[in-house]
Amino acid sequence: MAAYKSVGKRWKSRIELYVILLAILSLLTFLYSLDYLNTISNSISIRPLPNKQRSFSQKFRGSDYVFNARNPKILAEDKFVVHYTTGGGLFNSSGKIVDVHANMTTSLVYSFSPMVENKVARMFPDPAKQNVFYANSPAVTWHKNELIAILRIWLEEERYDKPEKRPYNFFHDNYFYMQKFDQHLNPITNGSILGIPSPKSDSFGDGPIEPRIFKVNNKLLVTYNTAVHFPGQLVMDYTLIWDFANSEITVPNITNGGVKPTRWGMPRDKHWAAFTLDGVLHFVHNLDPLRILRCPTKATCSFIYKGDSAQDIKFPDFKYHLRGGTPFEHYDGPYYIAVAHGTFFKQSNSRRKYSTHIVVLHVKPFRIVYISDDIQVSPDIMEGVPIVRHQYIEDAFIFPVGLIIEDDDTFYLGVHVNDYSAVLLRIRGLRMLMRRVIDLDKSKRTVTGPPRGTLQQFLLDSVSRTSGILLKGS
């Protein structure tokens, strides 16, 4: 009997130990699901979280930051994870007033390549197999619980200056490919080529490029740019709007200024960054000087804010470094976020250098509040594929066109890498960054944005400093 009691005690001790271990495991799982570990790592440079628990269903009030989760959660593992501290500048009417730092994490969650390229190659009748296809510019959004991706399909040659260079089977240079995915990023539809007609040209690249997909009152629209001719043989690389549901193209007319087409050369009017305000489509037409378009209909747009007095607009390459990237998505209160790109030219050889930056926009009144330093990505991603246009670019880069905000801390970025492959990145750490930005901005009670040229100079200085490369203009 004593032996049985001894065995019983040992089993009781083991059961109690198992219960304790199970409780510890459950606690760790719970803390991880709350991103608690991420919060601890960020607390080094950012003020700690308030103690009270908040519900995502609450509304934004004062400094009480709450985010309404609008999108399904993407259930995919992180690969090629990189942890870093991002810098950035907060701006008011006098210029940059303070540096803002936060801990961020960037990872790869999905690669559209080479699945899309292999699929597309089977769609084109090219028995000579002279055409090479690249999938890039992955525009992404959730719609009716489906992740919709629209990618640019780019044939190897951007243009054919000499007829003898053309392949036997000669197609447009660019097409759009569309496919839908579930939460696990499994395809749920067969991919297809969108039938978007575009003018054919022998003198410059043709077909639609750089798609951005977004919703206005739950209606899907896609902006893109292509070269179009206007009356009088005037030509421009212009932004067009594709109605996704109705398969219709709109050539928007700006009623009060803008970039003008010319007879010679080809001015550019692209990288418009869409956002919805009061149920109406708006665009950030340019970031510095800040220009805002309001489009009550797709066909008619007007500038409602201009940070300069110019009527006709031009975009000089060596001065306008900060350019549009993704659409702007609402974050909280009057604050919207997007990811823009920077374009620079190296002093040594005039080759291009690209960068990628988080941008915070304040509406009513309109002003740019914050710009981050270059977003960091694992070298395994950046250097894992070749640079296609190596005659123009020698530094690895990503180019952003798609943005999904999953919750107040996590967003996804659709980018292409080196013009070669299309991927989806997950970026965490947004919560602490935005709390700091919003707190500081509110404390300064700013009403107008920085003087013209401030953001361009900040970006030039930032990229020169972080890359160690001498850039033209610096």
XYZ file of C-alpha atoms in Angstrom:
474
model
C 0.000 0.000 0.000
C 2.844 2.382 0.848
C 4.371 1.645 -2.565
C 1.105 2.592 -4.290
C 0.987 5.828 -2.308
C 4.564 6.626 -3.340
C 3.763 5.982 -7.006
C 0.597 8.081 -6.704
C 2.569 10.985 -5.301
C 5.100 10.768 -8.146
C 2.310 10.769 -10.751
C 0.615 13.672 -8.986
C 3.887 15.639 -9.088
C 4.311 14.861 -12.781
C 0.760 15.937 -13.593
C 1.248 19.180 -11.685
C 4.489 19.798 -13.605
C 2.746 19.130 -16.939
C -0.061 21.528 -15.988
C 2.484 24.246 -15.116
C 4.387 23.737 -18.386
C 1.136 23.823 -20.371
C 0.132 27.047 -18.634
C 3.498 28.635 -19.465
C 3.210 27.549 -23.110
C -0.320 28.954 -23.347
C 0.836 32.263 -21.848
C 3.704 32.559 -24.344
C 1.356 31.797 -27.224
C -1.085 34.430 -25.980
C 1.653 37.068 -25.616
C 2.966 36.304 -29.086
C -0.513 36.666 -30.584
C -0.713 40.137 -29.062
C 2.622 41.104 -30.630
C 3.823 41.655 -27.063
C 7.356 40.592 -27.889
C 7.417 43.060 -30.752
C 6.218 45.796 -28.405
C 9.062 45.044 -25.955
C 11.677 45.256 -28.710
C 10.261 48.583 -29.880
C 10.103 50.139 -26.422
C 13.788 51.035 -26.483
C 13.237 54.159 -28.545
C 9.472 54.644 -28.224
C 7.331 55.350 -25.175
C 5.748 52.196 -23.642
C 2.203 51.097 -24.304
C -0.501 52.450 -21.992
C -1.790 49.850 -19.561
C -5.412 49.805 -20.560
C -6.602 47.255 -23.097
C -8.246 48.613 -26.221
C -10.752 47.126 -28.613
C -10.290 47.391 -32.384
C -13.972 48.321 -32.584
C -13.493 51.555 -30.619
C -13.234 54.881 -32.424
C -10.243 57.198 -32.553
C -10.491 59.789 -29.765
C -7.791 62.283 -28.894
C -4.537 60.493 -28.209
C -6.276 57.135 -27.740
C -4.984 55.213 -30.762
C -7.287 52.511 -32.054
C -7.269 50.830 -35.432
C -10.300 49.327 -37.105
C -9.110 46.060 -38.637
C -10.667 46.055 -42.100
C -8.761 43.317 -43.881
C -8.408 39.564 -43.364
C -5.168 38.401 -41.797
C -2.590 36.931 -44.154
C -1.523 33.540 -42.812
C 1.962 33.080 -44.213
C 5.308 32.593 -42.497
C 8.075 35.187 -42.431
C 11.169 34.492 -44.522
C 14.425 36.437 -44.819
C 13.605 38.496 -41.723
C 15.586 41.653 -41.006
C 15.257 43.737 -37.815
C 16.384 47.354 -37.924
C 15.820 50.809 -36.484
C 14.412 53.212 -39.028
C 15.062 56.930 -38.884
C 12.958 59.663 -40.385
C 11.956 63.283 -40.165
C 8.894 65.027 -38.737
C 8.012 68.268 -40.526
C 6.083 71.456 -39.838
C 5.888 74.871 -41.486
C 9.514 75.648 -40.649
C 10.928 72.398 -42.081
C 12.217 69.294 -40.338
C 11.786 69.719 -36.598
C 12.780 66.363 -35.093
C 14.144 62.929 -35.969
C 11.777 60.046 -35.282
C 13.121 56.516 -34.793
C 11.348 53.192 -34.368
C 12.235 49.502 -34.520
C 10.885 47.750 -37.605
C 10.894 44.243 -39.064
C 10.762 43.435 -42.768
C 10.236 39.936 -44.161
C 9.210 38.122 -47.320
C 5.857 36.337 -47.188
C 5.247 35.495 -50.858
C 6.906 35.553 -54.255
C 4.718 35.807 -57.328
C 7.765 34.852 -59.371
C 8.441 32.532 -61.137
C 4.892 31.135 -60.987
C 3.397 34.100 -62.849
C 6.131 34.260 -65.508
C 5.775 30.545 -66.225
C 2.008 30.906 -66.514
C 2.268 33.915 -68.833
C 4.814 32.235 -71.097
C 2.165 29.613 -71.881
C -0.322 32.344 -72.882
C 1.755 33.892 -75.678
C 2.117 32.120 -79.052
C 5.881 32.252 -79.469
C 7.216 28.934 -80.792
C 10.543 30.662 -81.521
C 10.810 31.345 -77.761
C 12.594 34.672 -78.245
C 10.492 36.665 -75.763
C 11.408 36.818 -72.079
C 8.720 37.739 -69.549
C 9.138 39.543 -66.231
C 6.378 39.916 -63.639
C 6.762 43.093 -61.632
C 4.793 45.949 -59.996
C 2.432 43.776 -57.887
C -0.575 45.939 -56.957
C -2.598 44.251 -54.185
C -5.791 44.800 -52.206
C -8.442 42.797 -50.345
C -11.912 42.760 -51.906
C -14.776 40.562 -50.716
C -12.349 38.439 -48.676
C -10.166 37.761 -51.707
C -6.683 39.123 -52.211
C -6.573 40.610 -55.699
C -3.183 41.025 -57.339
C -2.548 42.868 -60.587
C 0.963 42.640 -61.981
C 2.718 44.229 -64.895
C 4.004 41.706 -67.411
C 7.032 43.211 -69.069
C 8.663 41.717 -72.127
C 12.435 41.809 -72.009
C 12.996 44.762 -74.324
C 11.484 48.026 -73.119
C 11.480 49.186 -76.694
C 12.991 48.116 -79.999
C 14.913 50.984 -81.558
C 16.174 48.846 -84.410
C 13.843 46.534 -86.389
C 16.530 43.836 -86.577
C 16.411 43.479 -82.767
C 12.757 42.553 -82.764
C 11.787 38.939 -82.136
C 9.934 37.128 -84.900
C 6.749 37.212 -82.823
C 6.471 40.851 -81.800
C 4.020 41.855 -79.043
C 3.278 44.952 -77.015
C 5.951 45.571 -74.411
C 3.597 45.490 -71.397
C 0.412 43.755 -70.223
C -1.477 43.384 -66.946
C -1.994 40.006 -65.288
C -4.656 39.422 -62.609
C -5.069 36.630 -60.086
C -6.901 36.107 -56.773
C -5.521 34.495 -53.606
C -6.812 33.315 -50.227
C -5.488 34.152 -46.746
C -2.763 31.532 -47.090
C -1.703 33.130 -50.390
C -2.850 30.114 -52.337
C -4.212 30.971 -55.820
C -7.986 30.592 -55.993
C -8.364 31.590 -59.655
C -6.445 30.915 -62.809
C -4.400 33.931 -63.745
C -5.527 35.926 -66.750
C -4.351 38.799 -68.936
C -6.511 41.897 -68.506
C -7.764 43.176 -71.839
C -6.718 46.812 -71.485
C -6.193 48.328 -74.944
C -3.282 50.728 -75.276
C -1.742 52.656 -78.169
C 1.042 50.980 -80.130
C 4.256 52.848 -80.720
C 7.610 52.082 -82.262
C 9.408 55.039 -80.687
C 8.854 54.239 -76.998
C 7.692 51.427 -74.750
C 3.990 50.724 -75.055
C 1.256 49.018 -73.086
C 0.083 49.690 -69.511
C 2.692 49.885 -66.731
C 2.888 50.412 -62.945
C -0.631 49.445 -61.792
C -2.051 50.685 -58.477
C -5.291 49.145 -57.239
C -7.578 50.768 -54.671
C -11.221 51.092 -53.629
C -13.588 54.057 -53.669
C -16.880 53.296 -51.914
C -16.064 49.585 -52.302
C -15.585 49.979 -56.052
C -12.295 48.720 -57.453
C -10.265 51.079 -59.610
C -6.802 50.702 -61.101
C -4.520 53.542 -62.133
C -1.679 53.008 -64.546
C 0.311 55.001 -67.017
C 1.065 54.676 -70.691
C 2.040 56.953 -73.554
C -1.004 58.543 -75.196
C -1.401 61.137 -77.942
C -3.726 64.101 -77.631
C -5.111 66.378 -80.391
C -2.397 68.078 -82.411
C -0.057 65.073 -82.144
C 0.785 66.086 -78.592
C 2.086 63.174 -76.506
C 2.508 62.453 -72.803
C 3.216 59.541 -70.460
C -0.090 59.941 -68.640
C -2.092 58.434 -65.775
C -5.278 56.594 -66.778
C -8.010 54.972 -64.656
C -9.361 51.460 -65.267
C -12.797 50.581 -63.879
C -12.215 47.009 -62.721
C -15.868 45.901 -62.656
C -16.991 47.568 -65.879
C -13.741 47.162 -67.855
C -13.749 50.800 -68.931
C -10.891 53.267 -69.331
C -11.071 56.910 -68.281
C -8.593 59.556 -69.385
C -8.944 62.077 -66.535
C -9.040 65.766 -67.385
C -7.450 68.191 -64.922
C -9.438 71.404 -65.119
C -6.999 73.848 -63.526
C -3.428 73.110 -64.579
C -1.081 70.173 -64.579
C 1.537 68.669 -66.851
C 1.032 69.635 -70.486
C 1.644 67.278 -73.445
C 4.178 68.402 -76.047
C 4.876 67.813 -79.708
C 8.456 66.695 -79.084
C 9.744 64.602 -76.251
C 7.361 62.996 -73.790
C 6.532 64.729 -70.495
C 5.590 62.444 -67.598
C 2.510 62.775 -65.418
C 2.452 59.580 -63.369
C 2.794 58.073 -59.891
C -0.510 59.590 -58.721
C -1.215 58.226 -55.225
C -4.939 57.621 -54.724
C -6.867 58.007 -51.475
C -10.506 58.361 -50.474
C -11.710 61.323 -48.426
C -15.381 61.906 -47.581
C -16.295 59.161 -50.043
C -14.630 60.986 -52.963
C -11.576 59.926 -54.950
C -8.506 62.110 -54.385
C -4.915 61.867 -55.561
C -1.647 63.100 -54.196
C -0.449 64.341 -57.565
C 2.967 65.355 -56.213
C 4.606 65.206 -52.793
C 6.938 68.234 -52.831
C 5.532 70.669 -53.660
C 2.391 68.967 -52.350
C -0.474 68.968 -54.838
C -3.851 67.345 -54.182
C -6.417 66.458 -56.847
C -10.105 65.919 -56.124
C -11.996 63.796 -58.650
C -15.776 63.816 -58.071
C -15.955 61.788 -61.288
C -13.214 59.681 -62.824
C -13.215 61.931 -65.887
C -12.822 65.281 -64.133
C -10.241 66.262 -61.546
C -9.257 69.618 -60.076
C -6.440 70.765 -57.847
C -7.869 71.653 -54.444
C -4.476 72.194 -52.845
C -1.178 73.316 -54.365
C 1.944 73.978 -52.339
C 3.175 76.265 -55.109
C 1.694 78.827 -57.472
C 2.706 77.205 -60.776
C -0.078 76.608 -63.283
C 1.784 74.281 -65.640
C 3.924 71.663 -63.946
C 7.197 70.026 -64.933
C 9.166 67.341 -63.139
C 12.950 67.864 -63.390
C 14.776 64.587 -62.794
C 17.636 65.996 -60.734
C 15.438 68.025 -58.356
C 12.289 65.935 -57.830
C 13.656 62.905 -55.984
C 10.527 62.076 -53.952
C 7.888 60.420 -56.115
C 4.686 58.473 -55.619
C 4.581 54.748 -54.965
C 1.575 53.046 -53.374
C -1.904 54.493 -52.842
C -2.463 56.235 -49.497
C -4.436 54.204 -46.957
C -6.266 55.694 -43.980
C -4.548 54.943 -40.692
C -6.284 56.974 -37.966
C -8.053 60.309 -37.639
C -6.660 62.724 -40.246
C -3.560 60.583 -40.875
C -2.945 58.489 -44.007
C 0.129 56.463 -44.914
C 1.737 55.378 -48.177
C 5.112 54.136 -49.329
C 6.837 56.365 -51.886
C 9.991 55.900 -53.914
C 13.028 58.090 -54.393
C 14.923 58.469 -57.660
C 18.506 59.755 -57.716
C 21.486 59.878 -60.039
C 25.000 58.999 -58.921
C 27.721 61.610 -59.236
C 30.291 59.072 -60.440
C 28.490 57.738 -63.520
C 24.905 59.126 -63.615
C 23.465 55.646 -62.958
C 20.128 55.634 -61.139
C 19.713 54.919 -57.453
C 16.269 54.030 -56.030
C 14.967 54.117 -52.453
C 11.684 53.389 -50.624
C 10.092 55.453 -47.821
C 7.059 55.502 -45.510
C 5.158 58.790 -45.932
C 2.508 60.150 -43.541
C -0.093 62.556 -44.934
C -2.368 64.763 -42.833
C -5.695 65.808 -44.402
C -7.815 68.864 -43.575
C -5.470 70.702 -43.808
C -3.276 68.881 -46.321
C 0.382 68.526 -45.402
C 3.144 65.931 -45.297
C 3.947 65.093 -41.677
C 6.668 62.441 -41.786
C 9.056 60.659 -44.156
C 11.154 57.660 -43.123
C 14.639 56.697 -44.163
C 14.997 53.980 -46.796
C 13.092 50.794 -45.865
C 15.558 47.962 -45.259
C 15.183 44.538 -46.857
C 17.280 41.398 -46.457
C 20.292 41.167 -48.808
C 19.075 37.663 -49.657
C 16.068 39.290 -51.328
C 17.818 42.302 -52.830
C 20.813 40.432 -54.221
C 19.087 37.132 -54.954
C 18.030 38.170 -58.467
C 19.848 40.086 -61.225
C 19.222 43.738 -62.139
C 17.461 43.704 -65.499
C 18.281 47.245 -66.645
C 21.916 46.975 -65.602
C 22.952 49.539 -68.214
C 21.057 52.177 -66.172
C 21.054 50.793 -62.616
C 23.836 49.098 -60.649
C 22.431 49.089 -57.096
C 19.780 46.555 -56.042
C 16.390 48.107 -55.337
C 12.719 47.518 -54.640
C 9.905 49.490 -56.250
C 6.598 49.843 -54.302
C 3.127 49.883 -55.878
C 0.840 47.876 -53.536
C -0.127 48.574 -49.903
C -2.346 46.654 -47.490
C -2.708 47.705 -43.843
C -3.546 44.572 -41.870
C -3.729 46.110 -38.398
C -2.258 49.054 -36.531
C 1.197 47.441 -36.435
C 1.495 45.445 -39.674
C 1.322 46.326 -43.337
C 2.142 44.545 -46.585
C 4.059 46.009 -49.463
C 3.799 44.786 -53.058
C 7.151 45.463 -54.720
C 9.299 44.281 -57.540
C 12.964 43.520 -56.980
C 15.454 44.801 -59.566
C 12.714 44.753 -62.259
C 13.172 40.976 -62.159
C 10.673 39.489 -59.703
C 7.472 40.432 -57.883
C 7.135 39.788 -54.143
C 4.975 40.630 -51.140
C 6.749 41.989 -48.040
C 5.426 42.112 -44.472
C 6.540 45.081 -42.362
C 5.937 45.278 -38.608
C 6.552 48.098 -36.140
C 4.069 50.611 -37.567
C 2.152 51.025 -34.290
C 4.980 52.511 -32.286
C 6.188 54.649 -35.191
C 2.749 56.148 -35.777
C 2.112 56.781 -32.093
C 5.297 58.773 -31.893
C 4.580 60.660 -35.152
C 0.994 61.510 -34.196
C 1.902 62.529 -30.634
C 4.664 64.837 -31.825
C 2.587 66.288 -34.637
C -0.320 67.049 -32.324
C 1.975 68.653 -29.770
C 3.335 71.067 -32.405
C -0.168 72.100 -33.553
C 1.040 72.492 -37.098
C -1.359 73.787 -39.758
C 0.830 74.073 -42.853
C 3.436 71.810 -44.339
C 7.150 72.433 -44.848
C 8.501 74.974 -47.352
C 8.832 73.845 -50.958
C 11.912 71.725 -51.562
C 12.334 70.695 -47.906
C 11.240 67.100 -48.465
C 13.321 66.727 -51.615
C 16.436 67.896 -49.765
C 15.674 65.688 -46.748
C 15.383 62.640 -48.989
C 18.601 63.453 -50.831
C 20.495 63.889 -47.543
C 18.943 60.766 -46.019
C 19.750 58.433 -48.911
C 23.250 59.895 -49.345
C 23.923 59.324 -45.640
C 22.479 55.820 -45.317
C 23.906 54.489 -48.602
C 27.267 56.234 -48.493
C 26.857 57.108 -52.197
C 27.509 60.570 -53.609
C 24.345 61.616 -55.454
C 23.794 64.485 -57.827
C 22.430 67.512 -55.985
C 24.143 66.635 -52.699
